[in-house]
Short mmCIF file of C-alpha atoms and ligand atoms in Angstrom, two decimals:
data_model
loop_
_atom_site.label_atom_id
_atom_site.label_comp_id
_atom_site.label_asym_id
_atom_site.label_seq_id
_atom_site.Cartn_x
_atom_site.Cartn_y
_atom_site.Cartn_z
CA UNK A 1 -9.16 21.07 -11.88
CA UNK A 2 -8.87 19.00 -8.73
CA UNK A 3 -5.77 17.75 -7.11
CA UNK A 4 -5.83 14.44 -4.85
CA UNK A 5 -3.25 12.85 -2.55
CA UNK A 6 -2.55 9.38 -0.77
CA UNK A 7 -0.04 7.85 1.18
CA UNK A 8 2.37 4.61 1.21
CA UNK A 9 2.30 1.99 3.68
CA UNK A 10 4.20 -0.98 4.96
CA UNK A 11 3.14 -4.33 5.80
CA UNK A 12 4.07 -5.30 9.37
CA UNK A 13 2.50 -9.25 9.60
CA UNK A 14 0.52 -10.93 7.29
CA UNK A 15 1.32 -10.42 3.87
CA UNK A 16 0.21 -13.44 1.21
CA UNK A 17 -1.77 -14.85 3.98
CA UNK A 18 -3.95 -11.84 3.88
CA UNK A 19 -4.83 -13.35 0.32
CA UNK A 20 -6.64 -16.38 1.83
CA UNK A 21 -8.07 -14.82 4.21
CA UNK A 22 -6.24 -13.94 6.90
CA UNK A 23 -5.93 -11.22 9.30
CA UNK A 24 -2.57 -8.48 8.75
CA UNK A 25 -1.65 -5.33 10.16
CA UNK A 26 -0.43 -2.59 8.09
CA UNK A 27 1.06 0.54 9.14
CA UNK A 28 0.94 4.12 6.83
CA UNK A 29 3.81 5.91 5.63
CA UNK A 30 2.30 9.49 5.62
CA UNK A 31 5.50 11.07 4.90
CA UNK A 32 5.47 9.41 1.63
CA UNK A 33 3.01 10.12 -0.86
CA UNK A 34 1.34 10.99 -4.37
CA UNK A 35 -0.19 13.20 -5.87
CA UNK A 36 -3.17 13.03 -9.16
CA UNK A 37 -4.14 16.00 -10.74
CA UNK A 38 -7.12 16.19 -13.32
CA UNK A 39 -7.81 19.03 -15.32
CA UNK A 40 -10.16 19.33 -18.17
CA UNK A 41 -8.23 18.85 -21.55
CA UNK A 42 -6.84 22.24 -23.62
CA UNK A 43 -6.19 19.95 -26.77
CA UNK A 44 -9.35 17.40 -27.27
CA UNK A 45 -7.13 15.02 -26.16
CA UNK A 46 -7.21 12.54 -23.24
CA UNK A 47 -3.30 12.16 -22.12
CA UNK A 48 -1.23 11.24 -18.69
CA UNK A 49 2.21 12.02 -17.38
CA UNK A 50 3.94 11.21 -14.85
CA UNK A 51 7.31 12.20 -13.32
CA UNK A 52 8.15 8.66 -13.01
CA UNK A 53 7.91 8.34 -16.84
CA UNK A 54 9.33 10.57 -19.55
CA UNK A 55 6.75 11.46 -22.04
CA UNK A 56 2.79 11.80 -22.67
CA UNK A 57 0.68 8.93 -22.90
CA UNK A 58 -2.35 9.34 -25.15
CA UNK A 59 -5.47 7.30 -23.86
CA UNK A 60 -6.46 5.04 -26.67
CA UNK A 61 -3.91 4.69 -28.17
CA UNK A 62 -2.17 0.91 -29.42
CA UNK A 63 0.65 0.28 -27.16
CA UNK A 64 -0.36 -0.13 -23.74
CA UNK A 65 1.16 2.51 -21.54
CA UNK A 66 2.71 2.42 -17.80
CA UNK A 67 -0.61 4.59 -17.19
CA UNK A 68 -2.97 2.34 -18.61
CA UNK A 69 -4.35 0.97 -15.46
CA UNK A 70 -5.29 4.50 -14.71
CA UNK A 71 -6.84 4.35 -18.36
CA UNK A 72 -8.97 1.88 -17.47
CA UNK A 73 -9.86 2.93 -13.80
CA UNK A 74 -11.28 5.96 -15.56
CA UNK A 75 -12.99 4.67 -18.23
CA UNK A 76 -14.71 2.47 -15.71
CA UNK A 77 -15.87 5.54 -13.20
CA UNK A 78 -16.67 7.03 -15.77
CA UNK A 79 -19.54 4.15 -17.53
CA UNK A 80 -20.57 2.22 -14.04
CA UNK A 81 -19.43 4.49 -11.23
CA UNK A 82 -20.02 8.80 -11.68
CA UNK A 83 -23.42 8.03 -13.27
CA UNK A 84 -24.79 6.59 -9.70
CA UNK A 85 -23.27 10.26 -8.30
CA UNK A 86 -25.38 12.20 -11.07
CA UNK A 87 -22.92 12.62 -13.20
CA UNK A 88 -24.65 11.71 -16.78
CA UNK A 89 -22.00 12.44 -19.91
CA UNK A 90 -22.27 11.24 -23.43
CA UNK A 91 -19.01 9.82 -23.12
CA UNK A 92 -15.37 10.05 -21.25
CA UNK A 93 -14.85 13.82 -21.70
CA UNK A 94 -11.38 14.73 -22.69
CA UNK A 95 -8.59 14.71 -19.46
CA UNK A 96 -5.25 15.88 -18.72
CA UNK A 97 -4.22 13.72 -15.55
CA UNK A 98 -0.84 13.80 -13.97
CA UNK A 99 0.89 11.98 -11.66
CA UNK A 100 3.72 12.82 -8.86
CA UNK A 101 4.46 10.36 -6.35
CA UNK A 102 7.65 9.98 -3.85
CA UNK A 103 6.50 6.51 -3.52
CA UNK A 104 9.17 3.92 -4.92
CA UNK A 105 7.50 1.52 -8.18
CA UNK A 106 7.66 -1.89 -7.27
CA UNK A 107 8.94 -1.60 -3.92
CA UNK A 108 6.19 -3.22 -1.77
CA UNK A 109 5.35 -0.07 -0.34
CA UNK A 110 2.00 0.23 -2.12
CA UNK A 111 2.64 2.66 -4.48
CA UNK A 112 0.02 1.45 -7.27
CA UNK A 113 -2.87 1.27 -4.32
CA UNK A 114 -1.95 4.79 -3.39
CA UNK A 115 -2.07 6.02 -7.04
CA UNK A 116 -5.88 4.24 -7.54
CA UNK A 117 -6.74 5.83 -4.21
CA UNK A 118 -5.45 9.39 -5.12
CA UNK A 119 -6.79 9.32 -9.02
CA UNK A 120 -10.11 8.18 -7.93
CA UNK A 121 -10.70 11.05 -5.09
CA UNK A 122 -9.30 12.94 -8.14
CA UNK A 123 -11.50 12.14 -10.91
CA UNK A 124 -14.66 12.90 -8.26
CA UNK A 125 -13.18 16.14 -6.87
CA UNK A 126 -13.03 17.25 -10.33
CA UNK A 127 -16.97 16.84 -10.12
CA UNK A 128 -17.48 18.64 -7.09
CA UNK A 129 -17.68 15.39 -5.20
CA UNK A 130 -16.15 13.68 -1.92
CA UNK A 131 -16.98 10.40 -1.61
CA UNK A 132 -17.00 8.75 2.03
CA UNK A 133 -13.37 7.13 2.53
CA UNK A 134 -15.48 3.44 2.57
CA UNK A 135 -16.37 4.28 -0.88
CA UNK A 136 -12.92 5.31 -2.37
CA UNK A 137 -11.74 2.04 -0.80
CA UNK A 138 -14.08 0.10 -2.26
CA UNK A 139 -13.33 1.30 -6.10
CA UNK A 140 -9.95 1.65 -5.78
CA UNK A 141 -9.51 -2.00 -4.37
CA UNK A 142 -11.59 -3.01 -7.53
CA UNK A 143 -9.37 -1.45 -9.62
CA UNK A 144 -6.58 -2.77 -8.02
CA UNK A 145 -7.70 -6.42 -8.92
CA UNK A 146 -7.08 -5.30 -12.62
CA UNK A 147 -3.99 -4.57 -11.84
CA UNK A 148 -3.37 -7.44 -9.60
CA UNK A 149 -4.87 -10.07 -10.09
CA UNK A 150 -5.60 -11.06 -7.11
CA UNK A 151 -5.55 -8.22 -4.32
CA UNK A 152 -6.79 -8.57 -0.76
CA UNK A 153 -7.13 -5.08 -0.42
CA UNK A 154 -4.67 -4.41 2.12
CA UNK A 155 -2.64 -1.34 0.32
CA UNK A 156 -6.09 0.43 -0.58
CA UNK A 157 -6.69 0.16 3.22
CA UNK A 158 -3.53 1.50 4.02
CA UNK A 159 -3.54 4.16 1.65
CA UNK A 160 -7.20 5.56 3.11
CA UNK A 161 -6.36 5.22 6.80
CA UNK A 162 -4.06 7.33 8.80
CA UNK A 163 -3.53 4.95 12.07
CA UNK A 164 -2.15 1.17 11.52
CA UNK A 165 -4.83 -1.45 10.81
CA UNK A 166 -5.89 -4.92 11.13
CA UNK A 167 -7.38 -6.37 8.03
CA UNK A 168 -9.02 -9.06 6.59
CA UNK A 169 -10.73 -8.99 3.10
CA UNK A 170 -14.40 -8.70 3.36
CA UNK A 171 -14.30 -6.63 6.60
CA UNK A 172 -14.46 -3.22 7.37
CA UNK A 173 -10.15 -2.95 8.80
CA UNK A 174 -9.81 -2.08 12.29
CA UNK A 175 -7.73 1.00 13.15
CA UNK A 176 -5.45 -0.16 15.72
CA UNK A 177 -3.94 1.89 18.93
CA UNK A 178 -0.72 2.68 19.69
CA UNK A 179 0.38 1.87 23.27
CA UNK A 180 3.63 3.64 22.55
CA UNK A 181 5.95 5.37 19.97
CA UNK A 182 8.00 3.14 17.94
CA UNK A 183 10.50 3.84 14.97
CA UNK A 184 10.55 1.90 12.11
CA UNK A 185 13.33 1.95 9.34
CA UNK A 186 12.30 0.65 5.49
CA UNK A 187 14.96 -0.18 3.42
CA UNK A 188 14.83 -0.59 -0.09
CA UNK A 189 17.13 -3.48 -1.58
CA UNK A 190 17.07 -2.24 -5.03
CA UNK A 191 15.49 -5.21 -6.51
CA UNK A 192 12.10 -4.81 -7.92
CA UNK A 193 9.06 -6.85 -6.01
CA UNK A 194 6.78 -7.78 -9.22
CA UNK A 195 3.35 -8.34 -6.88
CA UNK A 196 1.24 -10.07 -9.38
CA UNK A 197 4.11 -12.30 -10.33
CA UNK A 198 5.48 -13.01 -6.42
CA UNK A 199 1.38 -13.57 -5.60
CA UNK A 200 0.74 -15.89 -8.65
CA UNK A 201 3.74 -18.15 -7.55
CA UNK A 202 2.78 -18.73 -4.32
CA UNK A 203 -0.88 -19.55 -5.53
CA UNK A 204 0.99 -22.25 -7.46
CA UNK A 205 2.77 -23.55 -4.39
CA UNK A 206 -0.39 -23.49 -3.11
CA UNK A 207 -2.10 -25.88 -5.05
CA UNK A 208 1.20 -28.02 -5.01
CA UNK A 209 1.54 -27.96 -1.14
CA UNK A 210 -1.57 -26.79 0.27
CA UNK A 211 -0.98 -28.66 3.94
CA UNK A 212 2.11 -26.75 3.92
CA UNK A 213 1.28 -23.45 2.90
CA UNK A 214 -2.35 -23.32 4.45
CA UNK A 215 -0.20 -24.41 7.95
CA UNK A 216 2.51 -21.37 7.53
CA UNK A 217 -0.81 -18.98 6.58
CA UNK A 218 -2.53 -20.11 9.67
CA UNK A 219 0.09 -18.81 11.96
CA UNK A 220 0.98 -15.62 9.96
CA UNK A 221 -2.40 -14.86 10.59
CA UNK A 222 -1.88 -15.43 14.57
CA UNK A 223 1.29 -13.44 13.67
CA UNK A 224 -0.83 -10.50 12.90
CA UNK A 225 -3.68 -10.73 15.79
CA UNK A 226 -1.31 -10.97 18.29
CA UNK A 227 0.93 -7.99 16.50
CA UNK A 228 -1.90 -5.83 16.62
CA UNK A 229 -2.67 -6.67 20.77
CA UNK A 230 1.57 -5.67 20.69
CA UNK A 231 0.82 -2.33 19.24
CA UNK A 232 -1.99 -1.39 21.21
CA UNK A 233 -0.03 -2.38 24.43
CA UNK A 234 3.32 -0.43 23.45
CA UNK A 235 4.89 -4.16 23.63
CA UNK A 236 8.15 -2.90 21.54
CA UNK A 237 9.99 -6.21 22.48
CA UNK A 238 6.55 -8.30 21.44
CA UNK A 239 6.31 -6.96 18.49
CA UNK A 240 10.02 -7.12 17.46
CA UNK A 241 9.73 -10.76 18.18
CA UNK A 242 6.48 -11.58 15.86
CA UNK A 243 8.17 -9.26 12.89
CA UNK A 244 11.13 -11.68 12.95
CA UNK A 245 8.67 -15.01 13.30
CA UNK A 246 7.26 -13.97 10.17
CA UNK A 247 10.19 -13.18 8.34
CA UNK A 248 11.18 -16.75 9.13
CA UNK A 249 7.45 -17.58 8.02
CA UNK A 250 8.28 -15.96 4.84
CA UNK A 251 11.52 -17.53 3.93
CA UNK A 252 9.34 -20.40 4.32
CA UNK A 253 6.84 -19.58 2.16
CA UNK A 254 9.70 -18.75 -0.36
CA UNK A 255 8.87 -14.79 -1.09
CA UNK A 256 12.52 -13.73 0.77
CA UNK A 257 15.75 -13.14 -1.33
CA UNK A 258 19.43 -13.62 -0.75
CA UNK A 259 19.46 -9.49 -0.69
CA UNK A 260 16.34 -9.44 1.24
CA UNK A 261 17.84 -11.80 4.32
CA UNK A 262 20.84 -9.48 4.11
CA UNK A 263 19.33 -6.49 5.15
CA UNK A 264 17.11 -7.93 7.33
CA UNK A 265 20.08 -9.85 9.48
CA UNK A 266 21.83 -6.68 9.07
CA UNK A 267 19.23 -4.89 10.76
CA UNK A 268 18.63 -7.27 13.92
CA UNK A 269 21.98 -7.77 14.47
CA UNK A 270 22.79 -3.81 14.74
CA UNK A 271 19.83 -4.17 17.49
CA UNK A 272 16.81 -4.00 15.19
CA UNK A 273 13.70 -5.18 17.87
CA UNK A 274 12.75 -7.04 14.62
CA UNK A 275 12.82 -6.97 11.38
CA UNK A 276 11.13 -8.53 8.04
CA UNK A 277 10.22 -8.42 4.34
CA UNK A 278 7.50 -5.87 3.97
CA UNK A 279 4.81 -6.57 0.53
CA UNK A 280 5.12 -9.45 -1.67
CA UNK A 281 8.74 -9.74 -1.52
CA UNK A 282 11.65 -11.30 -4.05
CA UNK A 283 12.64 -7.72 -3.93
CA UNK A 284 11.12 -4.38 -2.55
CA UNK A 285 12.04 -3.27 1.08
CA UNK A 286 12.69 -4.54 4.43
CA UNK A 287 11.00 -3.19 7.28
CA UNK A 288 12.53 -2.68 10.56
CA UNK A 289 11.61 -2.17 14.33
CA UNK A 290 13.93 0.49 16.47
CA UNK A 291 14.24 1.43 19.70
CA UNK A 292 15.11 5.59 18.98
CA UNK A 293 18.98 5.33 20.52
CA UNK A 294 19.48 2.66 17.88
CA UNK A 295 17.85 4.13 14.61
CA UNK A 296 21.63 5.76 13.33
CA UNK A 297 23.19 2.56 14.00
CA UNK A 298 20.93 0.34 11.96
CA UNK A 299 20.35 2.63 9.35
CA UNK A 300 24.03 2.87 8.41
CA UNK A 301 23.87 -0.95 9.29
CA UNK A 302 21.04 -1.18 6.26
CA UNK A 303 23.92 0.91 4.33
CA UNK A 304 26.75 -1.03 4.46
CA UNK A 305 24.87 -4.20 4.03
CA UNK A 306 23.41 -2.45 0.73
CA UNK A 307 20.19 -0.69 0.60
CA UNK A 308 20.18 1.94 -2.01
CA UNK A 309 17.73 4.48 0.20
CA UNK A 310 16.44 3.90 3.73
CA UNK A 311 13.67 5.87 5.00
CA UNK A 312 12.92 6.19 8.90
CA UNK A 313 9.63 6.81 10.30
CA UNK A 314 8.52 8.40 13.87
CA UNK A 315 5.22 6.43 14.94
CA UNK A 316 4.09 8.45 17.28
CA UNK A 317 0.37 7.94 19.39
CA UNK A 318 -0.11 11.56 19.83
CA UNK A 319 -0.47 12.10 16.17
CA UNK A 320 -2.14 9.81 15.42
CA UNK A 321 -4.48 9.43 18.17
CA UNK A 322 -7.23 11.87 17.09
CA UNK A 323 -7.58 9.11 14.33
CA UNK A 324 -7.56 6.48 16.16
CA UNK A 325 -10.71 4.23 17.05
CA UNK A 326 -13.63 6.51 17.08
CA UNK A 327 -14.67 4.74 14.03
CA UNK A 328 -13.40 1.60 13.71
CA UNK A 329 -14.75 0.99 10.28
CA UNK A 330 -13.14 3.67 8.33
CA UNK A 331 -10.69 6.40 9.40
CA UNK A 332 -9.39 9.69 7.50
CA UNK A 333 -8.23 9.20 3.76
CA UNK A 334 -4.69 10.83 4.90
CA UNK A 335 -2.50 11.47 8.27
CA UNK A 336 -3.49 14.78 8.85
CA UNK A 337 -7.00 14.71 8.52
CA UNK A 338 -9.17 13.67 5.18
CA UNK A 339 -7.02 15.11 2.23
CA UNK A 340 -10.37 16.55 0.53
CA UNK A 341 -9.39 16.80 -3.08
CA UNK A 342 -8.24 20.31 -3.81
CA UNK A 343 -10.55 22.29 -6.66
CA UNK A 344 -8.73 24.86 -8.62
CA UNK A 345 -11.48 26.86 -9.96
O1 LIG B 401 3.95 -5.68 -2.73
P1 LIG B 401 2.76 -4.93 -2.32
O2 LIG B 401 3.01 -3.70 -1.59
O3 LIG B 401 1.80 -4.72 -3.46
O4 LIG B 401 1.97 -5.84 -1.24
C1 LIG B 401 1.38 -7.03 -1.61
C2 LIG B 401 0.76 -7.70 -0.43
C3 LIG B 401 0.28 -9.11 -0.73
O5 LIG B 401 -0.26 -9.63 0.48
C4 LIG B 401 1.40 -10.01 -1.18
C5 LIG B 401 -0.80 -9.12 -1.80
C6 LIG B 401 -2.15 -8.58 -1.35
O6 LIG B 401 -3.00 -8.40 -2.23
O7 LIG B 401 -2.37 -8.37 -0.15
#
């Protein structure tokens, strides 16, 4: 048996730009994460569950399943992928995988990336092998196209690094430093953020406006460089300011909601340093920027002006700055260190 973890995240600049290839910065959520567990089959049969779902889902079987993107992750490890790591079978053995995860579905907080990331450290842990971190982000990102459609490969960056990064598709991300501890509050509107609908929109916008759109991606990409400088120089009020240019950026692009500009007005005018959309938006989470005295005030703030759960986070540079930089091409999978799939002999 081997058990696997990985974490959320939450975009900070960039998003939909990041698609045409531009830079963003995304930060972890360590305190929020999943969990895949594989274990050879007792019945013959290959079957999922998750806590998230009531039920068993049986792997070939006719309905498609809320699992079958794992389905097809393995099936794919298993024919192109395990065979270049020795591991020759006849066919997909028989699996019992489950899933846990305290990461909320469709809330732009990268809980499909983190699942791919966990199942496939999973599915080689239960062969003995750990895969370099590059190499989990690399299949899990091309998994995450499936389920997609288009994916720049931020979230499976997140989800494998412990300190924030800068990112562009095609390059190795960049773990950023962290000049100083900030707090950020994410606040979940309730609404569902469909991804590969919100992303396939603004493709269409795209082609409809491209002058426009190309000219609002251009500067949430300078959004994003300069955020990352913010970060690494503790520039709190810096990089309040650039959260709230690209919420306005956003708006713009048309990806922000009526409940979405609630929250996030709510938040910078309780004293939020900034404050923005976080993931494709149309639904999903806010993220905001907090000075520590304030963090009670906005969150009840996000309350009243009605997010259904608000989670805070503690960025702190002494935790994370054992991860930070020494290899700027890839960190740890997890916050604390490389979360080496667990065998259970
Ligand atoms: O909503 P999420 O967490 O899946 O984030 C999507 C981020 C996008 O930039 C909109 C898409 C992408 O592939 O980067």
């Amino acid at each position: 048996m081997a058990i696997a973890t990985a974490h959320a995240k939450v975009i900070l600049a960039g998003e939909h730009a990041v698609v045409y290839g531009h830079p963003a910065v995304a930060m972890p959520v360590c305190s929020l994460s999943c969990e895949v567990g594989i274990v050879d089959s007792p019945d013959g049969l290959t079957s999922f569950v998750a806590d998230a779902y009531p039920g068993r889902f049986l792997a070939g079987a006719h309905e498609e399943h809320p699992l079958s993107f794992l389905e097809d992750l393995l099936g794919w490890l298993f024919r192109d992928e395990l065979p270049r790591w020795g591991v020759e079978l006849a066919g997909p053995p028989p699996l019992s995988i489950s899933v846990r995860s305290e990461i909320p579905i469709g809330a732009g907080m990268g809980s499909s990336a983190a699942i791919l990331v966990a199942a496939t450290r999973a599915l080689f842990g239960h062969y003995g092998i750990t895969p370099p971190a590059s190499e989990i982000q690399r299949l899990a990102h091309a998994a995450e196209m499936g389920v997609h459609g288009r994916s720049s490969g931020l979230d499976v960056a997140a989800a494998v690094h412990s300190a924030p990064v800068l990112f562009t598709t095609g390059e190795p991300a960049v773990s950023l430093s962290i000049g100083a501890p900030f707090d950020l509050l994410v606040a979940r509107s309730g609404v569902q953020s469909l991804t590969r609908k919100v992303v396939l929109d603004v493709l269409e916008r795209r082609k409809r406006e491209p002058a426009l759109i190309d000219g609002l991606f251009t500067q949430m990409g300078g959004i994003a460089r300069n955020l990352g400088e913010a970060i690494a120089d503790g520039n709190l009020s810096g990089m309040g300011r650039l959260m709230n240019r690209n919420q306005e950026l956003l708006a713009d692009l048309g990806v922000s909601s009526l409940d979405l500009d609630r929250l996030v007005a709510a938040a910078q005018e309780a004293g939020a340093l900034g404050a923005k959309l976080t993931g494709a938006g149309r639904g999903g989470c806010i993220v905001a920027l907090a000075e520590p005295v304030l963090v009670a005030t906005i969150r009840e703030a996000l309350r009243e002006a009605g997010a259904v759960e608000v989670h805070e986070y503690h960025v702190d540079p002494q935790v994370v700055a054992g991860n930070v930089a020494r290899d700027p091409v890839m960190r740890v999978g997890g916050c604390s260190g490389q979360p080496r799939p667990q065998r259970v002999e």
